Tab-separated table of C-alpha atoms in Angstrom:
chain	number	residue	atom	x	y	z
A	1064	UNK	CA	112.580	108.500	137.729
A	1065	UNK	CA	114.771	108.938	134.700
A	1066	UNK	CA	117.599	111.322	133.950
A	1067	UNK	CA	116.505	114.872	133.332
A	1068	UNK	CA	112.958	113.638	133.431
A	1069	UNK	CA	110.509	115.375	135.698
A	1070	UNK	CA	107.074	114.590	137.021
A	1071	UNK	CA	104.638	117.304	136.032
A	1072	UNK	CA	103.337	119.683	138.671
A	1073	UNK	CA	99.557	120.272	138.649
A	1074	UNK	CA	98.134	122.724	136.123
A	1075	UNK	CA	97.705	122.770	132.366
A	1076	UNK	CA	100.697	121.946	130.175
A	1077	UNK	CA	101.657	121.491	126.598
A	1078	UNK	CA	103.289	118.159	125.757
A	1079	UNK	CA	105.245	117.877	122.528
A	1080	UNK	CA	107.628	115.428	120.889
A	1081	UNK	CA	111.119	116.338	119.813
A	1082	UNK	CA	113.234	113.447	118.555
A	1083	UNK	CA	113.280	110.858	121.348
A	1084	UNK	CA	111.825	113.159	123.965
A	1085	UNK	CA	108.487	114.310	125.190
A	1086	UNK	CA	108.888	117.839	126.484
A	1087	UNK	CA	106.464	119.932	128.407
A	1088	UNK	CA	105.847	123.624	128.856
A	1089	UNK	CA	103.516	124.728	131.640
A	1090	UNK	CA	100.780	127.183	130.712
A	1091	UNK	CA	100.015	130.107	132.954
A	1092	UNK	CA	96.784	131.460	131.622
A	1093	UNK	CA	97.540	131.386	127.922
A	1094	UNK	CA	101.245	132.099	128.133
A	1095	UNK	CA	103.925	129.473	127.975
A	1096	UNK	CA	106.209	129.394	131.000
A	1097	UNK	CA	109.239	128.764	128.863
A	1098	UNK	CA	111.741	128.886	131.701
A	1099	UNK	CA	109.949	125.977	133.312
A	1100	UNK	CA	110.022	123.798	130.197
A	1101	UNK	CA	111.360	120.337	130.971
A	1102	UNK	CA	111.671	116.845	129.569
A	1103	UNK	CA	108.927	114.503	130.754
A	1104	UNK	CA	110.312	111.447	129.044
A	1105	UNK	CA	113.583	110.690	127.258
A	1106	UNK	CA	113.788	107.658	124.980
A	1107	UNK	CA	117.092	108.416	123.252
A	1108	UNK	CA	116.858	105.820	120.493
A	1109	UNK	CA	113.283	106.485	119.446
A	1110	UNK	CA	111.547	108.830	117.031
A	1111	UNK	CA	108.294	109.896	118.673
A	1112	UNK	CA	105.655	111.269	116.280
A	1113	UNK	CA	102.208	111.539	117.853
A	1114	UNK	CA	101.384	112.565	121.414
A	1115	UNK	CA	98.046	112.341	123.236
A	1116	UNK	CA	96.964	112.844	126.815
A	1117	UNK	CA	94.524	110.910	128.985
A	1118	UNK	CA	93.165	113.380	131.517
A	1119	UNK	CA	91.619	110.615	133.668
A	1120	UNK	CA	94.716	108.619	134.551
A	1121	UNK	CA	97.115	111.478	133.781
A	1122	UNK	CA	99.038	109.443	131.252
A	1123	UNK	CA	100.811	110.531	128.088
A	1124	UNK	CA	100.454	108.243	125.054
A	1125	UNK	CA	102.730	108.320	122.037
A	1126	UNK	CA	103.452	106.684	118.689
A	1127	UNK	CA	107.006	105.767	117.753
A	1128	UNK	CA	108.324	104.752	114.316
A	1129	UNK	CA	111.794	103.181	114.761
A	1130	UNK	CA	110.345	100.005	116.282
A	1131	UNK	CA	106.772	100.918	115.383
A	1132	UNK	CA	104.811	100.954	118.618
A	1133	UNK	CA	102.368	102.779	120.867
A	1134	UNK	CA	103.259	103.304	124.524
A	1135	UNK	CA	102.128	105.280	127.544
A	1136	UNK	CA	103.599	106.588	130.781
A	1137	UNK	CA	102.328	108.453	133.791
A	1138	UNK	CA	103.244	112.115	133.647
A	1139	UNK	CA	103.680	111.969	137.381
A	1140	UNK	CA	106.894	110.069	136.714
A	1141	UNK	CA	106.862	106.524	135.501
A	1142	UNK	CA	108.382	103.993	133.168
A	1143	UNK	CA	106.976	103.557	129.676
A	1144	UNK	CA	104.315	100.859	129.362
A	1145	UNK	CA	103.826	99.187	126.003
A	1146	UNK	CA	100.297	99.415	124.588
A	1147	UNK	CA	100.619	98.093	121.008
A	1148	UNK	CA	103.774	96.686	119.460
A	1149	UNK	CA	102.705	94.366	116.655
A	1150	UNK	CA	101.256	94.900	113.199
A	1151	UNK	CA	102.207	98.583	112.998
A	1152	UNK	CA	104.282	100.175	110.211
A	1153	UNK	CA	104.158	103.935	110.600
A	1154	UNK	CA	101.872	104.934	113.446
A	1155	UNK	CA	101.530	108.727	113.450
A	1156	UNK	CA	98.484	110.495	114.849
A	1157	UNK	CA	97.089	109.338	118.180
A	1158	UNK	CA	94.009	110.380	120.160
A	1159	UNK	CA	92.346	109.323	123.394
A	1160	UNK	CA	88.642	108.977	124.109
A	1161	UNK	CA	88.814	109.668	127.815
A	1162	UNK	CA	85.148	108.749	128.287
A	1163	UNK	CA	85.109	105.500	126.329
A	1164	UNK	CA	88.647	104.633	127.572
A	1165	UNK	CA	90.011	103.908	124.118
A	1166	UNK	CA	92.970	104.984	122.000
A	1167	UNK	CA	92.761	105.734	118.244
A	1168	UNK	CA	95.644	105.986	115.822
A	1169	UNK	CA	96.510	106.399	112.137
A	1170	UNK	CA	99.081	104.266	110.329
A	1171	UNK	CA	100.384	106.029	107.214
A	1172	UNK	CA	101.928	102.903	105.682
A	1173	UNK	CA	99.156	100.428	106.413
A	1174	UNK	CA	96.764	103.240	105.466
A	1175	UNK	CA	94.260	102.561	108.175
A	1176	UNK	CA	92.755	103.843	111.414
A	1177	UNK	CA	92.532	101.571	114.423
A	1178	UNK	CA	91.141	101.626	117.940
A	1179	UNK	CA	91.987	99.667	121.087
A	1180	UNK	CA	91.353	99.787	124.800
A	1181	UNK	CA	93.909	101.789	126.737
A	1182	UNK	CA	95.780	98.580	127.646
A	1183	UNK	CA	96.017	97.574	123.984
A	1184	UNK	CA	93.345	94.869	124.158
A	1185	UNK	CA	90.208	94.765	122.002
A	1186	UNK	CA	92.084	96.169	119.025
A	1187	UNK	CA	90.020	96.760	115.889
A	1188	UNK	CA	90.469	98.351	112.445
A	1189	UNK	CA	87.760	100.950	111.935
A	1190	UNK	CA	88.792	102.587	108.621
A	1191	UNK	CA	90.891	100.847	105.965
A	1192	UNK	CA	89.784	102.276	102.626
A	1193	UNK	CA	90.439	105.522	100.746
A	1194	UNK	CA	93.383	106.521	102.931
A	1195	UNK	CA	96.738	107.530	101.399
A	1196	UNK	CA	98.655	109.516	104.005
A	1197	UNK	CA	96.486	109.581	107.138
A	1198	UNK	CA	98.147	111.684	109.818
A	1199	UNK	CA	96.356	113.675	112.529
A	1200	UNK	CA	93.448	112.153	114.431
A	1201	UNK	CA	91.237	113.772	117.039
A	1202	UNK	CA	88.295	112.674	119.181
A	1203	UNK	CA	85.196	114.527	120.337
A	1204	UNK	CA	84.134	112.117	123.095
A	1205	UNK	CA	80.891	113.782	124.302
A	1206	UNK	CA	79.448	113.700	120.785
A	1207	UNK	CA	81.073	110.429	119.792
A	1208	UNK	CA	82.863	111.883	116.758
A	1209	UNK	CA	86.232	111.155	115.244
A	1210	UNK	CA	88.138	113.497	112.900
A	1211	UNK	CA	91.274	112.882	110.873
A	1212	UNK	CA	93.413	114.352	108.094
A	1213	UNK	CA	94.910	112.709	105.017
A	1214	UNK	CA	97.683	114.735	103.329
A	1215	UNK	CA	97.490	112.747	100.104
A	1216	UNK	CA	99.149	115.170	97.641
A	1217	UNK	CA	96.631	114.312	94.946
A	1218	UNK	CA	93.525	114.709	97.096
A	1219	UNK	CA	94.086	115.955	100.646
A	1220	UNK	CA	91.030	115.825	102.911
A	1221	UNK	CA	89.667	116.091	106.413
A	1222	UNK	CA	87.171	113.408	107.327
A	1223	UNK	CA	84.865	112.497	110.182
A	1224	UNK	CA	83.040	109.423	111.385
A	1225	UNK	CA	81.488	108.038	114.521
A	1226	UNK	CA	83.930	106.377	116.862
A	1227	UNK	CA	83.288	102.955	115.363
A	1228	UNK	CA	84.159	104.179	111.871
A	1229	UNK	CA	80.544	104.325	110.700
A	1230	UNK	CA	78.878	107.403	109.177
A	1231	UNK	CA	82.133	108.382	107.493
A	1232	UNK	CA	82.014	111.699	105.582
A	1233	UNK	CA	84.491	114.102	103.964
A	1234	UNK	CA	84.314	117.458	105.757
A	1235	UNK	CA	86.894	119.446	103.800
A	1236	UNK	CA	88.591	118.718	100.492
A	1237	UNK	CA	88.901	122.036	98.650
A	1238	UNK	CA	91.859	124.358	99.053
A	1239	UNK	CA	93.870	121.989	101.187
A	1240	UNK	CA	97.579	121.233	100.787
A	1241	UNK	CA	99.255	119.257	103.530
A	1242	UNK	CA	96.843	119.219	106.487
A	1243	UNK	CA	99.318	117.885	109.051
A	1244	UNK	CA	97.649	119.018	112.257
A	1245	UNK	CA	94.098	118.847	113.573
A	1246	UNK	CA	92.539	119.887	116.887
A	1247	UNK	CA	89.030	120.099	118.328
A	1248	UNK	CA	87.991	122.475	121.078
A	1249	UNK	CA	84.888	121.129	122.789
A	1250	UNK	CA	83.949	124.466	124.379
A	1251	UNK	CA	83.646	126.318	121.100
A	1252	UNK	CA	82.878	123.178	119.019
A	1253	UNK	CA	85.629	124.345	116.673
A	1254	UNK	CA	87.651	121.967	114.553
A	1255	UNK	CA	90.891	123.686	113.532
A	1256	UNK	CA	93.706	122.557	111.292
A	1257	UNK	CA	97.159	123.667	110.235
A	1258	UNK	CA	98.252	123.166	106.647
A	1259	UNK	CA	101.921	123.005	105.613
A	1260	UNK	CA	100.922	123.245	101.946
A	1261	UNK	CA	98.652	126.294	101.979
A	1262	UNK	CA	100.498	127.699	105.045
A	1263	UNK	CA	97.137	128.508	106.605
A	1264	UNK	CA	95.393	127.775	109.848
A	1265	UNK	CA	91.638	127.398	109.506
A	1266	UNK	CA	88.659	126.451	111.678
A	1267	UNK	CA	85.111	125.269	111.189
A	1268	UNK	CA	82.174	124.076	113.250
A	1269	UNK	CA	81.694	120.598	111.821
A	1270	UNK	CA	77.934	120.665	112.368
A	1271	UNK	CA	77.557	123.951	110.491
A	1272	UNK	CA	80.223	123.563	107.864
A	1273	UNK	CA	81.237	127.218	108.128
A	1274	UNK	CA	84.921	127.493	107.381
A	1275	UNK	CA	87.066	130.464	108.228
A	1276	UNK	CA	90.715	131.382	108.071
A	1277	UNK	CA	92.481	132.035	111.360
A	1278	UNK	CA	95.855	133.047	110.033
A	1279	UNK	CA	98.010	132.639	106.945
A	1280	UNK	CA	101.689	132.636	106.139
A	1281	UNK	CA	102.591	130.102	108.797
A	1282	UNK	CA	105.754	128.215	107.885
A	1283	UNK	CA	105.634	124.437	108.291
A	1284	UNK	CA	103.075	123.251	110.847
A	1285	UNK	CA	103.137	119.626	111.971
A	1286	UNK	CA	101.180	119.158	115.212
A	1287	UNK	CA	98.464	121.404	116.607
A	1288	UNK	CA	96.476	121.573	119.843
A	1289	UNK	CA	93.966	124.007	121.282
A	1290	UNK	CA	93.467	125.526	124.706
A	1291	UNK	CA	90.749	128.112	125.140
A	1292	UNK	CA	91.179	130.908	122.634
A	1293	UNK	CA	94.710	129.814	121.823
A	1294	UNK	CA	96.032	127.322	119.340
A	1295	UNK	CA	99.556	125.976	119.690
A	1296	UNK	CA	101.358	124.325	116.811
A	1297	UNK	CA	104.784	122.789	116.223
A	1298	UNK	CA	106.703	124.091	113.228
A	1299	UNK	CA	109.319	122.122	111.265
A	1300	UNK	CA	111.092	125.185	109.918
A	1301	UNK	CA	111.191	127.179	113.109
A	1302	UNK	CA	111.817	124.160	115.374
A	1303	UNK	CA	109.417	125.860	117.741
A	1304	UNK	CA	106.014	125.758	119.399
A	1305	UNK	CA	104.034	128.742	118.150
A	1306	UNK	CA	100.999	130.178	119.953
A	1307	UNK	CA	98.226	131.757	117.887
A	1308	UNK	CA	95.298	133.703	119.309
A	1309	UNK	CA	92.345	132.225	117.443
A	1310	UNK	CA	90.177	135.316	117.788
A	1311	UNK	CA	92.820	137.857	116.898
A	1312	UNK	CA	94.174	135.578	114.157
A	1313	UNK	CA	97.661	136.471	115.230
A	1314	UNK	CA	100.741	134.812	116.565
A	1315	UNK	CA	101.044	135.688	120.233
A	1316	UNK	CA	104.099	133.785	121.434
A	1317	UNK	CA	106.680	131.169	120.538
A	1318	UNK	CA	108.869	128.696	122.377
A	1319	UNK	CA	112.028	127.457	120.737
A	1320	UNK	CA	113.796	124.700	122.678
A	1321	UNK	CA	117.571	124.956	122.948
A	1322	UNK	CA	117.967	121.823	120.901
A	1323	UNK	CA	117.380	122.694	117.233
A	1324	UNK	CA	115.629	119.758	115.629
A	1325	UNK	CA	112.134	119.041	114.326
A	1326	UNK	CA	109.181	119.075	116.702
A	1327	UNK	CA	106.393	116.597	116.008
A	1328	UNK	CA	103.097	115.959	117.814
A	1329	UNK	CA	101.696	118.275	120.460
A	1330	UNK	CA	98.875	117.813	122.997
A	1331	UNK	CA	97.302	119.803	125.798
A	1332	UNK	CA	97.516	118.132	129.209
A	1333	UNK	CA	94.507	119.596	131.018
A	1334	UNK	CA	94.603	119.924	134.760
A	1335	UNK	CA	91.094	118.432	134.777
A	1336	UNK	CA	89.078	116.521	132.230
A	1337	UNK	CA	86.668	118.658	130.230
A	1338	UNK	CA	83.155	118.076	131.541
A	1339	UNK	CA	80.718	115.920	129.607
A	1340	UNK	CA	79.881	112.280	129.139
A	1341	UNK	CA	78.738	110.088	126.319
A	1342	UNK	CA	76.303	107.249	126.171
A	1343	UNK	CA	79.049	104.638	126.013
A	1344	UNK	CA	80.469	105.844	129.316
A	1345	UNK	CA	77.044	105.744	130.925
A	1346	UNK	CA	76.372	102.184	129.794
B	1376	UNK	CA	127.983	109.390	142.417
B	1377	UNK	CA	129.372	112.393	144.184
B	1378	UNK	CA	128.712	110.981	147.650
B	1379	UNK	CA	131.379	108.280	147.795
B	1380	UNK	CA	134.242	110.659	148.479
B	1381	UNK	CA	136.743	109.384	145.932
B	1382	UNK	CA	138.459	111.255	143.125
B	1383	UNK	CA	136.561	109.134	140.599
B	1384	UNK	CA	133.134	110.173	141.901
B	1385	UNK	CA	132.492	112.490	138.979
B	1386	UNK	CA	133.524	111.452	135.522
B	1387	UNK	CA	133.318	113.335	132.259
B	1388	UNK	CA	130.205	112.630	130.178
B	1389	UNK	CA	130.876	109.964	127.533
B	1390	UNK	CA	129.276	112.305	125.010
B	1391	UNK	CA	130.534	114.429	122.124
B	1392	UNK	CA	131.876	117.855	123.061
B	1393	UNK	CA	129.280	120.154	124.511
B	1394	UNK	CA	126.714	117.494	125.355
B	1395	UNK	CA	125.546	117.013	128.906
B	1396	UNK	CA	124.605	113.681	130.445
B	1397	UNK	CA	122.708	112.096	133.269
B	1398	UNK	CA	122.586	108.725	135.012
B	1399	UNK	CA	119.439	106.641	134.935
B	1400	UNK	CA	118.949	105.850	138.622
B	1401	UNK	CA	117.474	102.401	138.116
B	1402	UNK	CA	119.957	100.996	135.619
B	1403	UNK	CA	122.954	103.259	136.364
B	1404	UNK	CA	123.177	103.798	132.633
B	1405	UNK	CA	124.652	107.069	131.397
B	1406	UNK	CA	122.587	108.901	128.791
B	1407	UNK	CA	123.625	112.013	126.864
B	1408	UNK	CA	120.997	114.707	127.183
B	1409	UNK	CA	122.048	117.445	124.827
B	1410	UNK	CA	123.508	115.908	121.684
B	1411	UNK	CA	125.048	118.103	118.948
B	1412	UNK	CA	122.709	119.351	116.226
B	1413	UNK	CA	121.404	116.598	113.982
B	1414	UNK	CA	122.294	113.766	116.347
B	1415	UNK	CA	120.480	111.861	119.060
B	1416	UNK	CA	120.689	108.565	120.950
B	1417	UNK	CA	122.131	107.455	124.292
B	1418	UNK	CA	125.615	108.482	123.162
B	1419	UNK	CA	124.641	110.818	120.306
B	1420	UNK	CA	125.356	107.908	117.979
B	1421	UNK	CA	122.184	108.295	115.896
B	1422	UNK	CA	120.979	110.796	113.313
B	1423	UNK	CA	117.714	112.701	113.544
B	1424	UNK	CA	114.678	111.482	111.638
B	1425	UNK	CA	115.069	112.132	107.914
B	1426	UNK	CA	118.870	111.781	108.086
B	1427	UNK	CA	121.301	108.867	108.097
B	1428	UNK	CA	124.909	108.217	108.990
B	1429	UNK	CA	127.209	106.935	111.691
B	1430	UNK	CA	128.295	110.112	113.501
B	1431	UNK	CA	130.496	108.230	115.997
B	1432	UNK	CA	131.872	105.693	113.512
B	1433	UNK	CA	130.416	102.804	115.504
B	1434	UNK	CA	130.310	100.405	112.570
B	1435	UNK	CA	133.168	101.649	110.389
B	1436	UNK	CA	134.417	105.071	109.387
B	1437	UNK	CA	132.636	108.144	110.716
B	1438	UNK	CA	129.795	109.158	108.411
B	1439	UNK	CA	128.274	112.523	109.239
B	1440	UNK	CA	124.485	112.680	109.258
B	1441	UNK	CA	123.015	113.650	105.927
B	1442	UNK	CA	119.559	113.806	104.457
B	1443	UNK	CA	117.969	110.553	103.252
B	1444	UNK	CA	119.205	109.774	99.737
B	1445	UNK	CA	116.228	108.329	97.939
B	1446	UNK	CA	116.471	109.466	94.300
B	1447	UNK	CA	113.919	112.245	94.866
B	1448	UNK	CA	111.369	109.500	95.342
B	1449	UNK	CA	110.346	110.330	98.911
B	1450	UNK	CA	108.009	113.004	100.198
B	1451	UNK	CA	109.527	115.617	102.508
B	1452	UNK	CA	106.246	115.780	104.441
B	1453	UNK	CA	106.553	112.094	105.429
B	1454	UNK	CA	108.259	110.866	108.599
B	1455	UNK	CA	110.674	107.932	108.830
B	1456	UNK	CA	111.800	108.249	105.214
B	1457	UNK	CA	115.011	106.243	105.685
B	1458	UNK	CA	116.827	104.011	108.151
B	1459	UNK	CA	118.862	106.351	110.336
B	1460	UNK	CA	121.964	104.153	110.225
B	1461	UNK	CA	122.058	102.460	106.831
B	1462	UNK	CA	120.112	105.067	104.871
B	1463	UNK	CA	117.845	102.392	103.400
B	1464	UNK	CA	114.828	104.177	101.975
B	1465	UNK	CA	111.625	103.124	103.707
B	1466	UNK	CA	108.930	105.274	102.120
B	1467	UNK	CA	109.448	105.286	98.361
B	1468	UNK	CA	106.710	106.998	96.338
B	1469	UNK	CA	105.842	107.252	92.617
B	1470	UNK	CA	105.646	103.411	92.509
B	1471	UNK	CA	109.383	103.088	93.141
B	1472	UNK	CA	111.151	100.581	95.324
B	1473	UNK	CA	114.623	99.510	96.437
B	1474	UNK	CA	117.337	100.673	98.848
B	1475	UNK	CA	117.525	104.084	97.156
B	1476	UNK	CA	113.993	104.056	95.647
B	1477	UNK	CA	115.894	103.565	92.412
B	1478	UNK	CA	113.817	100.785	90.823
B	1479	UNK	CA	110.211	100.374	89.841
B	1480	UNK	CA	108.165	98.227	92.172
B	1481	UNK	CA	106.650	94.960	90.991
B	1482	UNK	CA	103.930	95.473	88.444
B	1483	UNK	CA	105.477	98.741	87.175
B	1484	UNK	CA	108.092	99.634	84.568
B	1485	UNK	CA	110.075	102.633	83.392
B	1486	UNK	CA	112.888	104.779	84.748
B	1487	UNK	CA	112.631	105.341	88.496
B	1488	UNK	CA	115.273	108.073	88.158
B	1489	UNK	CA	113.429	110.181	85.575
B	1490	UNK	CA	113.014	113.812	86.648
B	1491	UNK	CA	109.327	114.118	85.878
B	1492	UNK	CA	107.156	111.916	88.159
B	1493	UNK	CA	104.896	111.151	85.185
B	1494	UNK	CA	107.881	109.574	83.403
B	1495	UNK	CA	108.920	107.424	86.323
B	1496	UNK	CA	107.189	104.080	86.873
B	1497	UNK	CA	104.103	103.150	84.889
B	1498	UNK	CA	101.830	100.164	85.584
B	1499	UNK	CA	102.501	97.064	83.463
B	1500	UNK	CA	98.764	96.676	82.776
B	1501	UNK	CA	99.351	93.325	81.085
B	1502	UNK	CA	96.325	92.102	79.166
B	1503	UNK	CA	94.875	89.207	81.195
B	1504	UNK	CA	93.874	87.369	78.007
B	1505	UNK	CA	97.273	87.454	76.341
B	1506	UNK	CA	99.606	87.108	79.334
B	1507	UNK	CA	101.160	83.909	80.663
B	1508	UNK	CA	99.618	82.826	83.946
B	1509	UNK	CA	97.889	85.142	86.397
B	1510	UNK	CA	100.991	87.301	86.889
B	1511	UNK	CA	100.933	91.072	86.541
B	1512	UNK	CA	104.714	91.617	86.305
B	1513	UNK	CA	106.603	92.920	83.267
B	1514	UNK	CA	110.181	93.777	82.283
B	1515	UNK	CA	111.391	96.598	84.580
B	1516	UNK	CA	112.927	98.484	81.662
B	1517	UNK	CA	110.885	97.797	78.519
B	1518	UNK	CA	107.602	96.965	80.222
B	1519	UNK	CA	107.233	93.857	78.063
B	1520	UNK	CA	104.694	91.498	79.578
B	1521	UNK	CA	105.251	87.714	79.188
B	1522	UNK	CA	102.961	86.872	76.264
B	1523	UNK	CA	101.216	83.606	75.413
B	1524	UNK	CA	102.179	81.924	72.091
B	1525	UNK	CA	101.679	84.126	69.004
B	1526	UNK	CA	100.554	87.117	71.086
B	1527	UNK	CA	102.111	90.531	70.387
B	1528	UNK	CA	102.400	94.051	71.836
B	1529	UNK	CA	104.069	95.225	75.045
B	1530	UNK	CA	100.983	94.434	77.073
B	1531	UNK	CA	100.135	91.210	75.143
B	1532	UNK	CA	96.885	92.727	73.984
B	1533	UNK	CA	96.850	91.597	70.334
B	1534	UNK	CA	97.570	88.605	68.143
B	1535	UNK	CA	100.609	88.554	65.873
B	1536	UNK	CA	99.784	89.166	62.176
B	1537	UNK	CA	98.240	86.013	60.695
B	1538	UNK	CA	96.853	84.845	64.037
B	1539	UNK	CA	93.474	85.229	65.760
B	1540	UNK	CA	91.377	84.321	68.806
B	1541	UNK	CA	93.100	86.163	71.667
B	1542	UNK	CA	89.875	85.529	73.589
B	1543	UNK	CA	90.760	81.855	73.997
B	1544	UNK	CA	93.131	82.822	76.808
B	1545	UNK	CA	95.585	80.196	75.565
B	1546	UNK	CA	97.405	82.192	72.895
B	1547	UNK	CA	96.478	82.971	69.326
B	1548	UNK	CA	95.714	80.463	66.545
B	1549	UNK	CA	96.912	80.558	62.978
B	1550	UNK	CA	94.346	82.014	60.574
B	1551	UNK	CA	94.891	79.214	58.011
B	1552	UNK	CA	93.424	81.303	55.229
B	1553	UNK	CA	93.770	79.910	51.730
B	1554	UNK	CA	96.673	81.755	50.038
B	1555	UNK	CA	94.741	81.737	46.809
B	1556	UNK	CA	91.435	83.187	48.068
B	1557	UNK	CA	92.787	85.714	50.612
B	1558	UNK	CA	93.618	89.345	49.872
B	1559	UNK	CA	96.767	89.322	52.029
């Protein structure tokens, strides 16, 4: 147990990074129980960027840039455990394949995407070309797909590949600005992103390639995560977590922590793992 | 520890005004939990990401947190743009380099402080045939590449007048034309 750090009660939560903290807000249905927001982890000297959740072991994973590293901790209260601490420069986005038991991350200075087992072993570079400012990364474990954004000002893009980096393709490259956040909802098969350049939130079904606008005029999105019909994103101007109803295309709620400073990555901590398995898990 | 029953059980937080604190049970270390705006750290001694300074004056005079100072050569959408204590720029763009992103990086020349990104740092692009050794560096300011003997131009891409055979890769040779039979 750490100061002002609380084990999470059961249920679905949002986890987000603010400076050296990982905060959580419980979800009741789709609404944020703001009065019950608490710090899950406080690492006062660190700058935490990306956050991901492993629904199997109920662990939160994060990237940190002051002593570039990837760590994890149990959300039921536990000390941080180091996962990767060497050969990182600016680790940002992070994603878990809860079926394959691996962690993926982007490094915006080394300009590459890597994968490792959840204990940091079996580390491997899977993408190391044509990346300028890779940021968000997301997995679709049942289908074995990986998605990421690159906010390269000259040619921003959203790409996909299999989980070993093969079959790499550009999904979106037109009318993008700074695609900072990316999320995939396995129930609806929707890939959604938040763009701090075009100030839009958009979604598409990767298999169909149909792209549609969810909402526009958002201020400065950084991280984004989905839960059912809702999308939650962190905003650098509002220093808040904003909830958007994907179907209505409208903001439905916001949570602004007392402390006014930038919010970074955000992840949904599901009470249970989404159903589904992939061939790697079966083997 | 409020359970010992002495007047020193509860002590004021060693944090700037307004901040709260808590004790880490395991290490008994006191950590501030609600630092003033723009600051963070165990004792609120650090600046937020994207800012630098020494808000408690831990290593000299107090320096309030201010935005990274990197000669407009950083991208506001990036994270970790400068060292939070020293202000050293860590993510220079437009091919710049240096503590304040105020110089061109190796292999580039020009004025890192120019307003228009296109006027900032341009690649040396030294001609491999006319340049000394395998190096790609040039003068930071003029962009002059180190030329082989009798080779001219900023990028060492041509022979000086009266010389030929840049292709030799060893410098240019004198033409040795007869002064009587040549037109110039």
